[in-house]
Amino acid sequence: MIKKIFVFLYIIFPFFISAQEYRTPQWLVPILDYAPEIVSRSAFLIDAHTGALLYSKNSDDEIPPASLTKLMTMHLLMNEVEAGRSSYDELIPITVESWAQSQPPRSSLMFLEPGQIVTLREIMLGLAVSSGNDAAVAAALRLAPNMAEFAAIMNAEARRMGMSVTRFTESSGISEENITTAAEFAHFCRQYVNLHPDSMKNFHSVLTFSYPLPANVPERYRATRRTYTQNNQNSLLWTFRGVDGLKTGFIEESGNNIALTAVRNETRFILVLLGAPSGRAGRIARAEDAERLLTWAYDNFKTVKIPPPGRVEVPVWKGKENTVLLDSFEPLDFTSRTDRASDYTIEVVIPEQLIAPIPEGFTAGYRLIKDQRGELRRIPLITTSAVERAGVFKRIWHSIVLFFSK
């Protein structure tokens, strides 16, 4: 049973914490003094694999996410596909509510119209690339009878994923009543990337999207309907090596926001910036903030991935069995300074002799990861089974041996 728990925790460990539990490992703290200054009001930067917190600025400020909201909408749609309740080839009905003309003024649009033939895959691209508010309404009405009920689904999922502050009132992000924090949204993005890794290639790193195509329009209207080609608003897809997602957002009440992820040499970072200034200057400032932080992160930090270690057999005194197996409760992977990412050793440390009775799940020692400059990480070793006390003669004999061994 305990081994099954280990396997389960190893699989889900990359996002098995709440948004409030991210910490900066002690050996990384000195580098934080050299983090760049940024214009954005709020920021949160983490290692996507280990969850190590690398940068934080006003990360608990409550700010409308704007179109970052669409990531939750996409997450819920992908859950449906992955559960077999939908497919990307499913045709999505376009109602009056999801018609482009029905959206609020200055909305980003996919240019949906009733009567169009549109697949769920196209709706997803309309969300990821065009940031269409009309696509967000169509998506919501695929999963719920009305927007209020879809918002309830969004909020229930946010709570399930460990977000206590984030709340949604609609699916597109146009409302200032949607609220999140940089810390909570980075936590969400970390789970999103782990749960839907193909979404980076299939949706978020797509540079342009053209819609509607002739095949989307009823035949009698094909000669009169224009096709709109829109660029992905995430400018870092073009300018920063390794960026492959996720989403930008803007409303006046929040300023310019961005949720970013980038991967280089098996190191993936998640960065959320909220509250850059409005307008074109704000979009430029947002991109510059992101480039500064990601460049600094890749210059200074690296994910170290260590193959799952085997179990450790250690002696037990005064027990029915003479040994017990120990296993790690979590992966050994860690975020390192780039100058300490390769020259490390791993030791097994058992501070005291183990004397029965010993329960299953008892922390008996730890694996110590260190280099010449000191400790990098320690991971508990716990017993995989219980060891009962031996008979009286064996206990007496072991007591004598232990006495003289001291």
Short mmCIF file of C-alpha atoms in Angstrom, two decimals:
data_model
loop_
_atom_site.label_atom_id
_atom_site.label_comp_id
_atom_site.label_asym_id
_atom_site.label_seq_id
_atom_site.Cartn_x
_atom_site.Cartn_y
_atom_site.Cartn_z
CA MET A 1 0.00 0.00 0.00
CA ILE A 2 2.72 2.48 0.94
CA LYS A 3 4.51 1.81 -2.37
CA LYS A 4 1.35 2.67 -4.29
CA ILE A 5 1.20 5.95 -2.40
CA PHE A 6 4.81 6.69 -3.39
CA VAL A 7 4.08 6.05 -7.07
CA PHE A 8 0.95 8.22 -6.92
CA LEU A 9 2.78 11.09 -5.24
CA TYR A 10 5.69 10.85 -7.66
CA ILE A 11 3.32 11.25 -10.60
CA ILE A 12 1.40 14.23 -9.21
CA PHE A 13 4.18 15.89 -7.21
CA PRO A 14 4.84 18.65 -9.78
CA PHE A 15 1.57 20.32 -8.79
CA PHE A 16 0.66 18.69 -5.47
CA ILE A 17 0.68 21.93 -3.46
CA SER A 18 -1.65 24.87 -3.02
CA ALA A 19 -1.01 28.34 -4.37
CA GLN A 20 0.03 29.52 -0.91
CA GLU A 21 2.86 27.00 -0.42
CA TYR A 22 5.48 28.07 -2.98
CA ARG A 23 8.85 28.77 -1.38
CA THR A 24 12.32 29.82 -2.48
CA PRO A 25 14.90 27.14 -1.52
CA GLN A 26 17.48 28.61 0.84
CA TRP A 27 20.46 28.04 -1.46
CA LEU A 28 18.76 30.13 -4.18
CA VAL A 29 17.95 33.15 -2.01
CA PRO A 30 21.22 35.10 -2.62
CA ILE A 31 20.46 35.32 -6.35
CA LEU A 32 17.17 37.13 -5.69
CA ASP A 33 19.10 40.30 -4.79
CA TYR A 34 20.09 40.55 -8.46
CA ALA A 35 16.59 40.18 -9.93
CA PRO A 36 15.71 42.92 -12.44
CA GLU A 37 13.35 45.79 -11.73
CA ILE A 38 10.03 45.55 -13.57
CA VAL A 39 7.19 47.94 -14.35
CA SER A 40 4.30 45.49 -13.94
CA ARG A 41 2.37 45.84 -10.72
CA SER A 42 2.47 42.14 -9.82
CA ALA A 43 4.59 39.13 -10.79
CA PHE A 44 5.23 35.49 -9.88
CA LEU A 45 7.92 33.25 -11.42
CA ILE A 46 8.33 29.56 -10.65
CA ASP A 47 10.08 26.44 -11.90
CA ALA A 48 7.24 24.54 -13.58
CA HIS A 49 8.66 21.14 -12.61
CA THR A 50 9.73 21.60 -8.99
CA GLY A 51 7.56 24.56 -8.01
CA ALA A 52 10.54 26.52 -6.64
CA LEU A 53 9.63 30.19 -6.28
CA LEU A 54 12.20 32.36 -8.05
CA TYR A 55 10.62 35.83 -8.11
CA SER A 56 7.63 37.52 -6.52
CA LYS A 57 6.32 41.10 -6.56
CA ASN A 58 2.99 42.03 -4.97
CA SER A 59 1.93 38.52 -5.91
CA ASP A 60 -1.13 38.49 -3.63
CA ASP A 61 -2.65 41.68 -5.06
CA GLU A 62 -6.13 40.98 -6.41
CA ILE A 63 -6.30 42.00 -10.08
CA PRO A 64 -8.75 41.11 -12.88
CA PRO A 65 -7.09 38.49 -15.11
CA ALA A 66 -8.71 39.88 -18.28
CA SER A 67 -8.30 37.38 -21.16
CA LEU A 68 -6.11 35.10 -19.05
CA THR A 69 -9.56 33.90 -17.96
CA LYS A 70 -9.78 32.07 -21.28
CA LEU A 71 -7.13 29.61 -20.04
CA MET A 72 -9.61 28.29 -17.48
CA THR A 73 -12.22 28.04 -20.23
CA MET A 74 -9.77 26.07 -22.39
CA HIS A 75 -8.80 23.88 -19.44
CA LEU A 76 -12.42 22.86 -18.89
CA LEU A 77 -12.86 22.10 -22.59
CA MET A 78 -9.70 19.98 -22.69
CA ASN A 79 -10.90 18.10 -19.63
CA GLU A 80 -14.00 17.15 -21.62
CA VAL A 81 -11.92 15.93 -24.57
CA GLU A 82 -9.50 13.99 -22.38
CA ALA A 83 -12.41 12.36 -20.53
CA GLY A 84 -13.91 11.21 -23.85
CA ARG A 85 -17.01 13.37 -23.52
CA SER A 86 -16.06 15.51 -26.50
CA SER A 87 -13.57 15.64 -29.37
CA TYR A 88 -11.76 18.42 -31.18
CA ASP A 89 -13.75 17.54 -34.30
CA GLU A 90 -17.09 18.10 -32.55
CA LEU A 91 -19.21 20.79 -34.22
CA ILE A 92 -20.05 23.66 -31.88
CA PRO A 93 -23.37 25.46 -32.43
CA ILE A 94 -23.11 29.25 -32.79
CA THR A 95 -26.05 30.97 -31.14
CA VAL A 96 -27.08 34.61 -30.93
CA GLU A 97 -25.23 34.81 -27.59
CA SER A 98 -21.93 33.72 -29.17
CA TRP A 99 -22.35 35.83 -32.31
CA ALA A 100 -19.50 38.32 -32.72
CA GLN A 101 -22.01 41.16 -33.01
CA SER A 102 -23.41 40.29 -29.57
CA GLN A 103 -20.11 40.89 -27.73
CA PRO A 104 -19.31 44.05 -25.74
CA PRO A 105 -17.63 46.99 -27.50
CA ARG A 106 -13.87 46.68 -28.15
CA SER A 107 -14.00 42.91 -27.71
CA SER A 108 -11.37 40.68 -29.26
CA LEU A 109 -13.23 38.48 -31.73
CA MET A 110 -12.96 35.25 -33.65
CA PHE A 111 -15.83 36.55 -35.88
CA LEU A 112 -18.38 33.85 -35.21
CA GLU A 113 -21.86 34.02 -36.78
CA PRO A 114 -24.95 31.84 -36.41
CA GLY A 115 -25.05 29.22 -39.13
CA GLN A 116 -21.28 28.77 -39.32
CA ILE A 117 -19.80 25.27 -39.27
CA VAL A 118 -17.07 25.39 -36.62
CA THR A 119 -15.25 22.65 -34.74
CA LEU A 120 -14.12 22.62 -31.15
CA ARG A 121 -10.51 22.72 -32.39
CA GLU A 122 -11.27 25.99 -34.19
CA ILE A 123 -12.95 27.38 -31.09
CA MET A 124 -9.81 26.53 -29.10
CA LEU A 125 -7.63 28.33 -31.65
CA GLY A 126 -10.05 31.23 -31.53
CA LEU A 127 -9.50 31.38 -27.78
CA ALA A 128 -5.72 30.87 -27.81
CA VAL A 129 -4.71 32.98 -30.83
CA SER A 130 -7.52 35.43 -31.58
CA SER A 131 -8.58 35.68 -27.92
CA GLY A 132 -12.15 35.82 -29.16
CA ASN A 133 -14.77 36.73 -26.60
CA ASP A 134 -17.31 35.21 -28.98
CA ALA A 135 -15.33 31.95 -28.87
CA ALA A 136 -15.38 32.10 -25.06
CA VAL A 137 -19.18 32.39 -25.06
CA ALA A 138 -19.53 29.49 -27.51
CA ALA A 139 -17.22 27.40 -25.31
CA ALA A 140 -19.17 28.21 -22.17
CA LEU A 141 -22.48 27.29 -23.77
CA ARG A 142 -21.02 23.96 -24.87
CA LEU A 143 -20.50 23.04 -21.21
CA ALA A 144 -23.39 24.79 -19.46
CA PRO A 145 -26.87 26.06 -20.32
CA ASN A 146 -25.99 29.66 -19.45
CA MET A 147 -23.05 31.82 -18.43
CA ALA A 148 -23.93 31.91 -14.74
CA GLU A 149 -23.80 28.12 -14.51
CA PHE A 150 -20.54 28.01 -16.46
CA ALA A 151 -19.02 30.54 -14.06
CA ALA A 152 -20.04 28.26 -11.20
CA ILE A 153 -18.18 25.39 -12.92
CA MET A 154 -15.12 27.61 -13.35
CA ASN A 155 -15.13 28.60 -9.68
CA ALA A 156 -15.59 25.03 -8.47
CA GLU A 157 -12.62 23.97 -10.60
CA ALA A 158 -10.53 26.87 -9.27
CA ARG A 159 -11.19 25.71 -5.70
CA ARG A 160 -10.41 22.12 -6.61
CA MET A 161 -7.08 23.25 -8.07
CA GLY A 162 -6.08 25.04 -4.87
CA MET A 163 -7.07 28.65 -5.62
CA SER A 164 -8.90 30.39 -2.79
CA VAL A 165 -8.98 34.00 -4.05
CA THR A 166 -9.51 33.54 -7.80
CA ARG A 167 -13.11 33.83 -8.94
CA PHE A 168 -14.86 34.12 -12.28
CA THR A 169 -18.15 35.61 -13.40
CA GLU A 170 -17.88 34.82 -17.13
CA SER A 171 -15.71 32.92 -19.58
CA SER A 172 -13.89 35.60 -21.59
CA GLY A 173 -12.34 37.93 -19.01
CA ILE A 174 -14.11 41.05 -20.22
CA SER A 175 -15.57 41.67 -16.77
CA GLU A 176 -13.56 43.42 -14.04
CA GLU A 177 -15.43 41.23 -11.55
CA ASN A 178 -13.18 38.30 -12.50
CA ILE A 179 -10.35 38.32 -9.93
CA THR A 180 -7.06 36.49 -9.46
CA THR A 181 -3.56 37.00 -8.08
CA ALA A 182 -0.23 36.44 -9.80
CA ALA A 183 0.60 33.67 -7.32
CA GLU A 184 -2.67 31.82 -7.79
CA PHE A 185 -2.68 32.15 -11.55
CA ALA A 186 0.90 30.88 -11.81
CA HIS A 187 -0.20 27.92 -9.69
CA PHE A 188 -3.05 27.31 -12.13
CA CYS A 189 -0.73 27.61 -15.15
CA ARG A 190 1.67 25.10 -13.63
CA GLN A 191 -1.12 22.56 -13.37
CA TYR A 192 -2.41 23.47 -16.83
CA VAL A 193 0.99 22.85 -18.44
CA ASN A 194 1.39 19.52 -16.65
CA LEU A 195 -2.14 18.36 -17.42
CA HIS A 196 -2.27 19.54 -21.04
CA PRO A 197 1.32 19.49 -22.37
CA ASP A 198 0.21 19.20 -26.01
CA SER A 199 -1.75 22.44 -25.75
CA MET A 200 1.47 24.45 -26.16
CA LYS A 201 2.10 22.99 -29.62
CA ASN A 202 -1.54 22.64 -30.67
CA PHE A 203 -2.85 26.02 -29.54
CA HIS A 204 -0.69 28.44 -27.57
CA SER A 205 2.38 28.62 -29.83
CA VAL A 206 0.32 28.93 -33.02
CA LEU A 207 1.40 32.27 -34.50
CA THR A 208 -1.59 33.12 -36.71
CA PHE A 209 -5.18 31.99 -37.13
CA SER A 210 -7.46 32.65 -40.13
CA TYR A 211 -11.24 32.52 -39.72
CA PRO A 212 -13.80 32.06 -41.13
CA LEU A 213 -12.60 29.97 -44.04
CA PRO A 214 -15.00 29.15 -46.89
CA ALA A 215 -15.68 25.74 -45.32
CA ASN A 216 -16.97 27.48 -42.17
CA VAL A 217 -19.60 29.52 -44.00
CA PRO A 218 -22.87 28.32 -45.55
CA GLU A 219 -22.36 28.00 -49.30
CA ARG A 220 -24.72 30.83 -50.26
CA TYR A 221 -22.67 33.32 -48.20
CA ARG A 222 -19.14 32.25 -49.13
CA ALA A 223 -18.63 34.95 -51.74
CA THR A 224 -19.51 37.75 -49.30
CA ARG A 225 -17.83 36.65 -46.07
CA ARG A 226 -14.34 37.97 -45.32
CA THR A 227 -11.59 35.82 -43.79
CA TYR A 228 -9.73 37.51 -40.91
CA THR A 229 -6.12 36.51 -40.20
CA GLN A 230 -5.00 37.46 -36.70
CA ASN A 231 -1.61 37.23 -35.02
CA ASN A 232 -1.09 35.71 -31.61
CA GLN A 233 -0.83 38.65 -29.19
CA ASN A 234 1.98 36.94 -27.26
CA SER A 235 4.86 38.80 -28.92
CA LEU A 236 7.44 36.74 -27.03
CA LEU A 237 6.60 33.78 -29.27
CA TRP A 238 8.60 35.64 -31.91
CA THR A 239 11.27 37.29 -29.76
CA PHE A 240 12.28 34.99 -26.88
CA ARG A 241 13.74 31.54 -27.52
CA GLY A 242 11.79 28.80 -25.78
CA VAL A 243 8.50 30.62 -25.20
CA ASP A 244 5.61 28.38 -26.30
CA GLY A 245 2.63 29.85 -24.41
CA LEU A 246 0.37 30.86 -22.82
CA LYS A 247 -1.88 33.95 -23.05
CA THR A 248 -2.10 37.73 -22.94
CA GLY A 249 -4.94 39.84 -21.58
CA PHE A 250 -6.07 43.42 -21.24
CA ILE A 251 -8.95 45.41 -19.84
CA GLU A 252 -8.69 48.96 -18.50
CA GLU A 253 -9.33 47.81 -14.92
CA SER A 254 -6.33 45.44 -14.91
CA GLY A 255 -3.89 46.88 -17.43
CA ASN A 256 -1.82 44.53 -19.56
CA ASN A 257 -1.43 40.98 -18.25
CA ILE A 258 0.45 37.94 -19.49
CA ALA A 259 0.81 34.30 -18.44
CA LEU A 260 3.99 32.88 -19.96
CA THR A 261 5.82 29.61 -20.14
CA ALA A 262 9.17 28.87 -21.73
CA VAL A 263 11.34 25.78 -21.94
CA ARG A 264 15.07 25.43 -22.62
CA ASN A 265 17.18 22.32 -22.03
CA GLU A 266 14.46 20.61 -19.95
CA THR A 267 14.02 23.67 -17.72
CA ARG A 268 10.54 25.17 -17.94
CA PHE A 269 9.52 28.33 -16.15
CA ILE A 270 6.06 29.77 -15.49
CA LEU A 271 5.76 33.56 -15.27
CA VAL A 272 2.63 35.59 -14.59
CA LEU A 273 2.70 39.39 -14.91
CA LEU A 274 -0.36 41.44 -13.97
CA GLY A 275 -0.99 45.15 -14.13
CA ALA A 276 1.42 46.51 -16.71
CA PRO A 277 0.32 49.96 -17.94
CA SER A 278 -2.44 50.34 -20.50
CA GLY A 279 -2.03 51.00 -24.19
CA ARG A 280 0.75 50.22 -26.63
CA ALA A 281 3.42 51.45 -24.19
CA GLY A 282 2.05 49.03 -21.62
CA ARG A 283 2.22 46.11 -24.04
CA ILE A 284 5.85 46.97 -24.73
CA ALA A 285 6.57 47.29 -20.99
CA ARG A 286 4.89 43.94 -20.36
CA ALA A 287 7.09 42.23 -22.99
CA GLU A 288 10.23 43.91 -21.65
CA ASP A 289 9.40 42.86 -18.08
CA ALA A 290 8.91 39.28 -19.25
CA GLU A 291 12.15 39.23 -21.24
CA ARG A 292 14.13 40.65 -18.31
CA LEU A 293 12.77 38.11 -15.83
CA LEU A 294 13.04 35.08 -18.10
CA THR A 295 16.58 36.02 -19.19
CA TRP A 296 17.59 36.44 -15.56
CA ALA A 297 15.94 33.11 -14.69
CA TYR A 298 17.73 31.15 -17.43
CA ASP A 299 21.04 32.84 -16.58
CA ASN A 300 20.80 31.78 -12.93
CA PHE A 301 18.58 28.71 -12.48
CA LYS A 302 18.26 25.22 -13.87
CA THR A 303 16.01 22.24 -13.19
CA VAL A 304 18.00 19.19 -12.11
CA LYS A 305 16.15 15.96 -12.84
CA ILE A 306 17.35 12.84 -11.04
CA PRO A 307 16.11 9.35 -11.99
CA PRO A 308 13.88 7.78 -9.34
CA PRO A 309 16.20 6.10 -6.84
CA GLY A 310 15.79 2.56 -5.61
CA ARG A 311 14.71 1.60 -2.13
CA VAL A 312 17.26 1.41 0.65
CA GLU A 313 17.62 -1.64 2.90
CA VAL A 314 18.82 -0.83 6.43
CA PRO A 315 19.35 -3.01 9.54
CA VAL A 316 16.80 -3.24 12.33
CA TRP A 317 17.62 -4.27 15.88
CA LYS A 318 15.33 -6.29 18.18
CA GLY A 319 12.85 -6.98 15.36
CA LYS A 320 11.31 -10.08 13.86
CA GLU A 321 12.99 -9.01 10.61
CA ASN A 322 16.60 -7.96 10.54
CA THR A 323 16.14 -5.26 7.89
CA VAL A 324 13.53 -2.85 6.59
CA LEU A 325 13.17 -1.13 3.25
CA LEU A 326 13.06 2.66 3.05
CA ASP A 327 11.75 4.70 0.15
CA SER A 328 11.57 8.39 -0.72
CA PHE A 329 8.29 10.22 -0.24
CA GLU A 330 8.93 12.59 -3.16
CA PRO A 331 11.19 12.98 -6.23
CA LEU A 332 14.78 14.08 -5.82
CA ASP A 333 14.44 16.66 -8.61
CA PHE A 334 15.31 20.21 -7.56
CA THR A 335 15.93 23.71 -8.87
CA SER A 336 19.60 24.61 -8.76
CA ARG A 337 21.76 27.60 -9.36
CA THR A 338 23.30 27.15 -12.79
CA ASP A 339 26.78 27.05 -11.24
CA ARG A 340 25.74 24.23 -8.87
CA ALA A 341 23.70 22.07 -11.24
CA SER A 342 26.15 19.26 -12.00
CA ASP A 343 28.78 18.80 -9.27
CA TYR A 344 26.62 17.21 -6.58
CA THR A 345 26.47 13.94 -4.68
CA ILE A 346 23.62 11.99 -3.07
CA GLU A 347 24.08 10.35 0.31
CA VAL A 348 21.79 8.20 2.45
CA VAL A 349 21.77 9.40 6.05
CA ILE A 350 20.28 7.28 8.86
CA PRO A 351 20.95 9.35 12.02
CA GLU A 352 20.10 6.64 14.57
CA GLN A 353 19.98 2.87 14.72
CA LEU A 354 16.50 1.51 14.08
CA ILE A 355 15.05 -0.48 16.95
CA ALA A 356 11.78 -2.41 16.68
CA PRO A 357 8.90 -1.94 16.90
CA ILE A 358 8.87 0.37 13.87
CA PRO A 359 5.60 1.40 12.19
CA GLU A 360 5.03 1.58 8.46
CA GLY A 361 5.54 5.13 7.23
CA PHE A 362 8.13 6.00 9.90
CA THR A 363 10.70 8.62 8.85
CA ALA A 364 13.99 6.85 9.45
CA GLY A 365 16.44 9.10 7.64
CA TYR A 366 16.91 11.11 4.49
CA ARG A 367 18.70 11.38 1.20
CA LEU A 368 21.09 14.32 1.25
CA ILE A 369 21.96 16.13 -1.99
CA LYS A 370 25.02 18.33 -1.55
CA ASP A 371 28.04 19.77 -3.29
CA GLN A 372 31.34 21.17 -2.04
CA ARG A 373 29.60 24.36 -0.91
CA GLY A 374 27.01 22.62 1.24
CA GLU A 375 23.56 21.10 1.33
CA LEU A 376 21.24 21.50 -1.65
CA ARG A 377 18.29 19.37 -0.64
CA ARG A 378 17.22 16.60 1.75
CA ILE A 379 14.40 14.15 1.05
CA PRO A 380 12.88 11.99 3.83
CA LEU A 381 13.26 8.19 3.74
CA ILE A 382 10.37 6.33 5.28
CA THR A 383 9.70 2.69 6.06
CA THR A 384 7.67 0.75 3.52
CA SER A 385 6.46 -1.81 6.06
CA ALA A 386 6.16 -2.28 9.82
CA VAL A 387 8.66 -4.32 11.84
CA GLU A 388 7.33 -6.02 14.95
CA ARG A 389 9.40 -6.74 18.07
CA ALA A 390 11.30 -10.01 18.18
CA GLY A 391 11.10 -12.59 20.94
CA VAL A 392 12.71 -11.98 24.30
CA PHE A 393 15.96 -13.91 23.65
CA LYS A 394 16.69 -12.04 20.40
CA ARG A 395 15.99 -8.72 22.11
CA ILE A 396 18.37 -9.56 24.96
CA TRP A 397 21.11 -10.62 22.55
CA HIS A 398 20.70 -7.46 20.44
CA SER A 399 20.77 -5.33 23.60
CA ILE A 400 24.16 -6.88 24.52
CA VAL A 401 25.54 -6.31 21.01
CA LEU A 402 24.33 -2.72 20.98
CA PHE A 403 25.81 -2.05 24.41
CA PHE A 404 29.29 -3.18 23.42
CA SER A 405 29.06 -1.57 19.96
CA LYS A 406 28.67 1.80 21.62
#
